[in-house]
């Protein structure tokens, strides 16, 4: 399992406890938003995997897929490393703002076009610890 930091940590912790097979865990870090709710359209890797994924089965775990830019960048990056298989699981799918095609193999919920926080998801590093996912009204005010 490859978790995409930071937002997926809580979902991944719950997900792994429901898997019946033993898996290894690694993380990748990306930034695209900074302290705003609008994607800059630019994706940057802030933390890379510790081990090679060549020839191994990879499940990429995302918190939320919005424009799809982060996911596409990560999939392109991981595919180049020649894993045996590569699948994607996202807790939340927000298709309204999709800019590039993104095929999710597994997802939890499709949500409308709102900025959500909690259960690992933040706004400017706040709200990650909420035990639920909620819509942030008037972000920035
Ligand atoms: P994308 O590249 O698909 O536009 O965005 C992916 C990343 O943007 C997610 O992994 C997440 O970090 C952030 N993101 C997108 N939508 C939301 C949202 O509604 N709430 C929060 N907290 N982050 C979001």
Coordinates of N, CA, C and O and ligand atoms in Angstrom, one line a residue:
X1 N 0.8 -1.2 0.0 CA 0.0 0.0 0.0 C 0.9 1.2 0.0 O 1.8 1.4 0.8
X2 N 0.6 2.1 -0.9 CA 1.3 3.4 -1.0 C 0.3 4.5 -0.6 O -0.6 4.8 -1.4
X3 N 0.5 5.1 0.5 CA -0.4 6.2 0.9 C 0.1 7.5 0.4 O 1.3 7.7 0.4
X4 N -0.8 8.3 0.0 CA -0.4 9.7 -0.4 C -0.6 10.6 0.7 O -1.7 10.9 1.2
X5 N 0.5 11.1 1.2 CA 0.5 12.0 2.4 C 0.0 13.4 2.0 O 0.2 13.8 0.9
X6 N -0.5 14.2 2.9 CA -0.7 13.7 4.2 C -2.2 13.2 4.4 O -2.4 12.4 5.3
X7 N -3.1 13.6 3.6 CA -4.5 13.4 3.8 C -5.0 12.0 4.0 O -6.0 11.8 4.6
X8 N -4.2 11.0 3.4 CA -4.8 9.6 3.4 C -4.4 8.8 4.7 O -4.8 7.7 4.8
X9 N -3.7 9.4 5.6 CA -3.2 8.6 6.7 C -4.2 7.9 7.6 O -4.1 6.8 8.0
X10 N -5.3 8.7 7.8 CA -6.4 8.1 8.7 C -7.2 7.0 7.9 O -7.5 6.0 8.5
X11 N -7.5 7.3 6.7 CA -8.2 6.3 5.9 C -7.4 5.1 5.7 O -7.9 3.9 5.8
X12 N -6.1 5.2 5.5 CA -5.2 4.1 5.2 C -5.1 3.3 6.5 O -5.1 2.0 6.5
X13 N -5.1 3.9 7.7 CA -5.0 3.2 8.9 C -6.2 2.3 9.1 O -6.2 1.2 9.6
X14 N -7.4 2.9 8.8 CA -8.6 2.1 8.9 C -8.7 1.0 7.8 O -9.1 -0.1 8.1
X15 N -8.3 1.3 6.6 CA -8.4 0.4 5.5 C -7.5 -0.9 5.8 O -7.9 -2.0 5.6
X16 N -6.3 -0.6 6.2 CA -5.3 -1.7 6.4 C -5.8 -2.7 7.4 O -5.6 -3.9 7.4
X17 N -6.6 -2.2 8.4 CA -7.1 -3.1 9.4 C -8.2 -4.0 8.9 O -8.6 -5.0 9.6
X18 N -8.7 -3.7 7.7 CA -9.8 -4.6 7.1 C -9.3 -5.5 6.1 O -10.0 -6.3 5.5
X19 N -8.0 -5.4 5.7 CA -7.4 -6.3 4.7 C -7.1 -7.6 5.3 O -6.6 -7.7 6.5
X20 N -7.4 -8.7 4.6 CA -7.1 -10.0 5.1 C -5.7 -10.5 4.8 O -5.3 -11.6 5.3
X21 N -5.0 -9.8 4.0 CA -3.6 -10.3 3.7 C -2.6 -9.3 4.3 O -3.0 -8.2 4.7
X22 N -1.4 -9.7 4.5 CA -0.4 -8.8 5.0 C 0.2 -8.0 3.9 O 0.5 -8.4 2.9
X23 N 0.3 -6.7 4.2 CA 0.8 -5.8 3.2 C 2.0 -4.9 3.8 O 2.0 -4.7 5.0
X24 N 2.8 -4.5 2.9 CA 3.8 -3.5 3.3 C 3.3 -2.1 3.0 O 2.5 -1.9 2.1
X25 N 3.7 -1.2 3.9 CA 3.2 0.2 3.8 C 4.4 1.1 3.4 O 5.5 1.0 4.0
X26 N 4.1 2.0 2.5 CA 5.0 3.1 2.2 C 4.2 4.3 1.9 O 3.0 4.2 1.7
X27 N 4.9 5.4 1.8 CA 4.2 6.7 1.6 C 4.9 7.6 0.6 O 6.1 7.5 0.4
X28 N 4.0 8.3 -0.2 CA 4.6 9.4 -1.0 C 3.9 10.7 -0.5 O 2.8 10.7 -0.1
X29 N 4.7 11.7 -0.6 CA 4.1 13.0 -0.3 C 4.0 13.9 -1.5 O 4.9 13.9 -2.3
X30 N 2.9 14.6 -1.6 CA 2.8 15.6 -2.7 C 2.2 16.9 -2.1 O 1.5 16.9 -1.1
X31 N 2.5 18.0 -2.8 CA 1.8 19.2 -2.5 C 1.2 19.8 -3.8 O 1.9 19.7 -4.9
X32 N 0.0 20.3 -3.7 CA -0.5 21.0 -4.9 C -1.3 22.2 -4.5 O -1.5 23.2 -5.2
X33 N -1.8 22.2 -3.2 CA -2.7 23.3 -2.8 C -2.1 24.4 -2.0 O -2.6 25.5 -2.0
X34 N -1.0 24.1 -1.2 CA -0.6 25.1 -0.2 C -1.7 25.4 0.7 O -2.4 24.5 1.1
X35 N -1.8 26.7 1.1 CA -2.8 27.0 2.1 C -4.1 27.6 1.4 O -4.7 28.5 1.9
X36 N -4.5 27.1 0.3 CA -5.7 27.5 -0.3 C -6.6 26.4 -0.7 O -6.2 25.2 -0.6
X37 N -7.8 26.6 -1.1 CA -8.7 25.5 -1.5 C -8.7 25.3 -3.0 O -9.4 24.5 -3.6
X38 N -7.9 26.1 -3.8 CA -7.8 26.0 -5.2 C -6.5 25.3 -5.6 O -5.4 25.7 -5.2
X39 N -6.6 24.3 -6.5 CA -5.4 23.6 -7.0 C -4.5 24.6 -7.8 O -5.1 25.3 -8.6
X40 N -3.2 24.5 -7.5 CA -2.3 25.4 -8.4 C -2.1 24.7 -9.7 O -1.6 25.3 -10.6
X41 N -2.6 23.5 -9.9 CA -2.4 22.7 -11.1 C -1.0 22.2 -11.2 O -0.6 21.5 -12.1
X42 N -0.2 22.5 -10.2 CA 1.2 22.0 -10.2 C 1.4 21.0 -9.1 O 1.0 21.2 -8.0
X43 N 2.0 19.8 -9.4 CA 2.1 18.8 -8.4 C 3.6 18.6 -8.2 O 4.4 18.6 -9.1
X44 N 4.0 18.5 -6.9 CA 5.4 18.4 -6.5 C 5.5 17.2 -5.5 O 4.7 17.1 -4.6
X45 N 6.5 16.3 -5.8 CA 6.7 15.2 -4.8 C 7.6 15.8 -3.6 O 8.7 16.3 -3.9
X46 N 7.1 15.6 -2.4 CA 7.8 16.1 -1.3 C 8.4 14.9 -0.5 O 9.3 15.1 0.3
X47 N 7.9 13.7 -0.7 CA 8.5 12.5 -0.1 C 8.4 11.4 -1.1 O 7.3 11.2 -1.6
X48 N 9.4 10.6 -1.3 CA 9.4 9.5 -2.2 C 9.4 8.2 -1.5 O 9.7 8.2 -0.2
X49 N 9.1 7.1 -2.2 CA 9.1 5.8 -1.6 C 10.5 5.4 -1.0 O 11.5 5.8 -1.6
X50 N 10.5 4.6 0.0 CA 11.7 4.1 0.5 C 12.2 2.8 -0.2 O 13.4 2.6 -0.2
X51 N 11.3 2.1 -0.8 CA 11.7 0.8 -1.5 C 11.2 0.8 -2.9 O 10.2 1.5 -3.2
X52 N 11.9 0.0 -3.7 CA 11.5 -0.1 -5.1 C 10.1 -0.8 -5.2 O 9.9 -1.7 -4.5
X53 N 9.3 -0.4 -6.2 CA 8.1 -1.1 -6.4 C 8.1 -2.0 -7.7 O 7.2 -2.6 -8.1
X54 N 9.3 -2.1 -8.3 CA 9.4 -2.9 -9.5 C 9.0 -4.3 -9.2 O 9.5 -4.9 -8.3
X55 N 8.1 -4.8 -10.1 CA 7.7 -6.2 -10.0 C 6.8 -6.5 -8.8 O 6.4 -7.7 -8.5
X56 N 6.3 -5.5 -8.1 CA 5.4 -5.7 -6.9 C 4.0 -5.1 -7.2 O 3.9 -4.2 -8.0
X57 N 3.1 -5.7 -6.5 CA 1.7 -5.2 -6.6 C 1.5 -4.0 -5.8 O 1.7 -4.0 -4.6
X58 N 1.0 -2.9 -6.4 CA 0.9 -1.6 -5.7 C -0.6 -1.2 -5.6 O -1.3 -1.1 -6.6
X59 N -1.0 -0.8 -4.4 CA -2.3 -0.2 -4.3 C -2.0 1.3 -3.8 O -1.5 1.4 -2.7
X60 N -2.4 2.2 -4.6 CA -2.2 3.6 -4.2 C -3.4 4.1 -3.5 O -4.5 3.9 -4.0
X61 N -3.2 4.7 -2.3 CA -4.3 5.1 -1.5 C -4.3 6.6 -1.4 O -3.4 7.2 -0.8
X62 N -5.4 7.2 -1.9 CA -5.6 8.6 -1.9 C -6.7 9.0 -1.0 O -7.6 8.3 -0.8
X63 N -6.6 10.3 -0.5 CA -7.7 10.8 0.3 C -8.9 11.2 -0.6 O -10.0 10.8 -0.4
X64 N -8.6 12.0 -1.5 CA -9.6 12.6 -2.4 C -9.1 12.9 -3.8 O -7.9 13.3 -3.9
X65 N -9.9 12.6 -4.8 CA -9.4 12.9 -6.2 C -10.4 14.0 -6.7 O -11.6 13.9 -6.7
X66 N -9.7 15.2 -7.0 CA -10.5 16.4 -7.4 C -10.2 16.6 -8.9 O -10.9 16.1 -9.7
X67 N -9.2 17.5 -9.2 CA -9.0 17.7 -10.6 C -8.4 16.4 -11.3 O -8.5 16.3 -12.5
X68 N -7.8 15.6 -10.5 CA -7.1 14.3 -11.0 C -5.7 14.5 -11.3 O -5.0 13.6 -11.7
X69 N -5.2 15.8 -11.2 CA -3.8 16.1 -11.6 C -2.8 15.3 -10.7 O -1.8 14.8 -11.2
X70 N -3.0 15.3 -9.4 CA -2.1 14.6 -8.5 C -2.1 13.1 -8.8 O -1.0 12.6 -8.9
X71 N -3.3 12.6 -9.0 CA -3.3 11.1 -9.3 C -2.6 10.8 -10.6 O -1.9 9.8 -10.6
X72 N -2.9 11.6 -11.6 CA -2.2 11.3 -12.9 C -0.7 11.4 -12.8 O 0.0 10.5 -13.3
X73 N -0.2 12.4 -12.1 CA 1.2 12.5 -11.9 C 1.8 11.3 -11.1 O 2.8 10.8 -11.5
X74 N 1.1 10.9 -10.1 CA 1.6 9.8 -9.3 C 1.5 8.5 -10.1 O 2.5 7.7 -10.0
X75 N 0.5 8.3 -10.8 CA 0.3 7.1 -11.6 C 1.4 7.0 -12.7 O 2.0 5.9 -12.9
X76 N 1.7 8.1 -13.4 CA 2.7 8.1 -14.4 C 4.1 7.8 -13.7 O 4.9 7.1 -14.3
X77 N 4.3 8.4 -12.6 CA 5.6 8.2 -11.9 C 5.8 6.8 -11.5 O 6.8 6.2 -11.7
X78 N 4.7 6.2 -10.9 CA 4.8 4.8 -10.4 C 4.9 3.8 -11.6 O 5.6 2.8 -11.5
X79 N 4.1 4.1 -12.6 CA 4.1 3.2 -13.8 C 5.5 3.0 -14.4 O 5.9 2.0 -14.8
X80 N 6.2 4.2 -14.4 CA 7.6 4.2 -14.9 C 8.5 3.3 -14.2 O 9.6 2.9 -14.6
X81 N 8.1 3.0 -12.9 CA 9.0 2.1 -12.1 C 8.6 0.6 -12.2 O 9.1 -0.2 -11.5
X82 N 7.7 0.3 -13.1 CA 7.3 -1.0 -13.5 C 6.9 -2.0 -12.4 O 7.5 -3.0 -12.2
X83 N 5.8 -1.6 -11.7 CA 5.2 -2.5 -10.7 C 4.5 -3.6 -11.4 O 4.2 -3.5 -12.6
X84 N 4.3 -4.8 -10.7 CA 3.6 -5.9 -11.3 C 2.1 -5.5 -11.6 O 1.6 -5.9 -12.6
X85 N 1.5 -4.7 -10.7 CA 0.2 -4.1 -11.0 C 0.1 -2.8 -10.2 O 0.8 -2.6 -9.3
X86 N -0.8 -2.0 -10.7 CA -1.0 -0.7 -10.0 C -2.5 -0.4 -10.0 O -3.1 -0.3 -11.0
X87 N -3.0 -0.3 -8.8 CA -4.4 0.1 -8.6 C -4.6 1.2 -7.7 O -3.7 1.5 -6.9
X88 N -5.7 1.9 -7.8 CA -6.0 3.1 -7.0 C -7.2 3.0 -6.1 O -8.3 2.5 -6.6
X89 N -7.1 3.4 -4.9 CA -8.2 3.4 -4.0 C -8.3 4.8 -3.4 O -7.3 5.3 -2.9
X90 N -9.5 5.4 -3.5 CA -9.6 6.8 -3.0 C -10.8 6.8 -2.0 O -11.9 6.2 -2.4
X91 N -10.7 7.5 -0.9 CA -11.8 7.6 0.0 C -12.9 8.4 -0.7 O -14.1 8.0 -0.7
X92 N -12.6 9.6 -1.3 CA -13.6 10.5 -1.8 C -13.2 10.8 -3.3 O -12.1 11.0 -3.6
X93 N -14.3 10.9 -4.1 CA -14.2 11.2 -5.5 C -15.0 12.4 -5.7 O -16.2 12.4 -5.4
X94 N -14.4 13.5 -6.2 CA -15.1 14.8 -6.5 C -15.1 15.0 -8.0 O -14.2 15.8 -8.5
X95 N -15.9 14.4 -8.8 CA -15.7 14.4 -10.2 C -16.1 15.7 -10.9 O -15.6 16.0 -12.0
X96 N -16.8 16.6 -10.2 CA -17.2 17.9 -10.8 C -16.1 18.7 -11.4 O -16.3 19.4 -12.4
X97 N -14.9 18.7 -10.8 CA -13.9 19.6 -11.2 C -12.7 18.8 -11.9 O -11.6 19.3 -12.0
X98 N -13.0 17.6 -12.4 CA -12.0 16.8 -13.0 C -11.4 17.5 -14.2 O -12.1 18.0 -15.1
X99 N -10.1 17.6 -14.3 CA -9.4 18.2 -15.5 C -8.7 17.1 -16.3 O -8.5 17.4 -17.5
X100 N -8.4 16.0 -15.7 CA -7.8 14.9 -16.5 C -8.5 13.6 -16.1 O -9.0 13.5 -15.0
X101 N -8.5 12.7 -17.0 CA -9.2 11.4 -16.7 C -8.6 10.7 -15.6 O -7.3 10.6 -15.5
X102 N -9.3 10.1 -14.7 CA -8.8 9.4 -13.6 C -9.6 8.2 -13.3 O -10.8 8.4 -13.0
X103 N -9.1 7.0 -13.5 CA -9.9 5.8 -13.3 C -9.6 5.3 -11.9 O -8.4 4.9 -11.6
X104 N -10.6 5.3 -11.0 CA -10.4 4.8 -9.7 C -10.8 3.3 -9.7 O -11.9 3.0 -10.1
X105 N -10.0 2.4 -9.2 CA -10.3 1.0 -9.1 C -11.3 0.8 -7.9 O -12.2 0.0 -8.0
X106 N -11.1 1.6 -6.9 CA -12.0 1.5 -5.7 C -12.2 2.9 -5.1 O -11.2 3.7 -5.2
X107 N -13.4 3.2 -4.7 CA -13.6 4.5 -4.0 C -14.6 4.3 -2.9 O -15.4 3.4 -2.9
X108 N -14.6 5.2 -2.0 CA -15.6 5.2 -0.9 C -16.8 5.9 -1.2 O -17.9 5.3 -1.3
X109 N -16.7 7.2 -1.5 CA -17.9 8.0 -1.7 C -17.6 9.0 -2.8 O -16.6 9.6 -2.9
X110 N -18.7 9.2 -3.7 CA -18.6 10.3 -4.6 C -19.3 11.5 -3.9 O -20.4 11.4 -3.3
X111 N -18.6 12.7 -4.0 CA -19.1 13.9 -3.3 C -19.3 15.0 -4.2 O -18.7 15.1 -5.3
X112 N -20.2 16.0 -3.9 CA -20.4 17.1 -4.7 C -19.2 18.1 -4.6 O -18.3 17.9 -3.9
X113 N -19.3 19.2 -5.4 CA -18.2 20.1 -5.5 C -18.2 21.0 -4.3 O -18.7 22.1 -4.3
X114 N -17.6 20.6 -3.2 CA -17.4 21.4 -2.0 C -16.0 21.0 -1.4 O -15.5 20.0 -1.7
X115 N -15.5 22.0 -0.6 CA -14.2 21.7 0.0 C -14.4 21.0 1.4 O -15.1 21.6 2.2
X116 N -13.9 19.8 1.5 CA -14.2 19.1 2.7 C -12.9 18.9 3.6 O -11.8 19.0 3.1
X117 N -13.2 18.8 4.9 CA -12.1 18.6 5.8 C -12.4 17.5 6.8 O -13.6 17.1 6.9
X118 N -11.4 17.1 7.6 CA -11.6 16.1 8.6 C -11.2 14.7 8.1 O -10.9 14.5 7.0
X119 N -11.1 13.8 9.1 CA -10.7 12.4 8.8 C -9.4 12.4 8.0 O -9.3 11.7 7.0
X120 N -8.4 13.2 8.4 CA -7.2 13.3 7.7 C -7.0 14.5 6.7 O -5.9 14.9 6.4
X121 N -8.2 15.0 6.3 CA -8.1 16.1 5.3 C -8.0 17.4 6.0 O -8.7 17.7 7.0
X122 N -7.2 18.3 5.5 CA -7.0 19.6 6.2 C -7.4 20.8 5.4 O -7.7 20.7 4.2
X123 N -7.5 21.9 6.1 CA -7.4 23.2 5.4 C -6.3 24.0 6.1 O -6.4 24.3 7.3
X124 N -5.2 24.3 5.4 CA -4.1 25.0 6.0 C -3.6 24.3 7.2 O -3.4 24.9 8.3
X125 N -3.6 22.9 7.2 CA -3.1 22.1 8.3 C -4.0 22.0 9.5 O -3.7 21.4 10.5
X126 N -5.2 22.5 9.3 CA -6.2 22.4 10.4 C -7.3 21.3 10.1 O -7.5 21.0 8.9
X127 N -7.9 20.9 11.1 CA -9.1 20.0 11.0 C -8.8 18.5 10.7 O -9.8 17.7 10.5
X128 N -7.6 18.1 10.5 CA -7.3 16.7 10.2 C -7.8 15.7 11.2 O -8.2 14.6 10.8
X129 N -7.9 16.1 12.4 CA -8.2 15.2 13.5 C -9.7 15.0 13.7 O -10.1 14.1 14.5
X130 N -10.5 15.7 12.9 CA -12.0 15.5 13.1 C -12.3 14.0 12.7 O -11.8 13.4 11.8
X131 N -13.3 13.5 13.5 CA -13.7 12.1 13.3 C -14.7 11.9 12.2 O -15.4 10.9 12.2
X132 N -14.9 12.9 11.4 CA -15.9 12.8 10.3 C -15.4 13.7 9.2 O -14.5 14.5 9.4
X133 N -16.0 13.6 8.0 CA -15.7 14.5 6.9 C -16.8 15.5 6.8 O -18.0 15.2 6.8
X134 N -16.4 16.8 6.8 CA -17.4 17.9 6.8 C -17.1 18.9 5.7 O -15.9 19.0 5.4
X135 N -18.1 19.6 5.3 CA -17.9 20.7 4.3 C -17.4 21.9 5.1 O -18.0 22.3 6.1
X136 N -16.3 22.5 4.6 CA -15.8 23.7 5.2 C -16.5 24.9 4.5 O -16.3 25.1 3.3
X137 N -17.3 25.6 5.2 CA -18.1 26.7 4.6 C -17.2 28.0 4.7 O -16.5 28.2 5.7
X138 N -17.2 28.8 3.7 CA -16.5 30.1 3.7 C -15.0 29.9 4.0 O -14.5 30.5 5.0
X139 N -14.3 29.0 3.3 CA -12.9 28.8 3.6 C -12.1 30.2 3.5 O -12.4 30.9 2.6
X140 N -11.2 30.4 4.4 CA -10.5 31.7 4.4 C -11.1 32.8 5.1 O -10.4 33.8 5.4
X141 N -12.4 32.7 5.6 CA -13.0 33.8 6.3 C -12.8 33.7 7.8 O -12.5 32.6 8.3
Ligands
LIG1 P1 -6.3 17.0 -7.4 O1 -4.8 16.9 -7.8 O2 -7.1 15.8 -7.7 O3 -6.9 18.3 -7.8 O4 -6.2 17.1 -5.8 C1 -5.7 16.1 -5.0 C2 -5.3 16.6 -3.7 O5 -5.9 17.9 -3.4 C3 -5.9 15.7 -2.6 O6 -5.0 14.7 -2.4 C4 -6.1 16.7 -1.5 O7 -4.9 16.8 -0.8 C5 -6.4 18.0 -2.1 N1 -7.9 18.2 -2.1 C6 -8.7 18.2 -3.2 N2 -10.0 18.5 -2.9 C7 -9.9 18.7 -1.5 C8 -10.9 19.0 -0.5 O8 -12.2 19.1 -0.8 N3 -10.5 19.1 0.7 C9 -9.2 19.0 1.1 N4 -8.9 19.1 2.4 N5 -8.2 18.7 0.2 C10 -8.6 18.5 -1.1

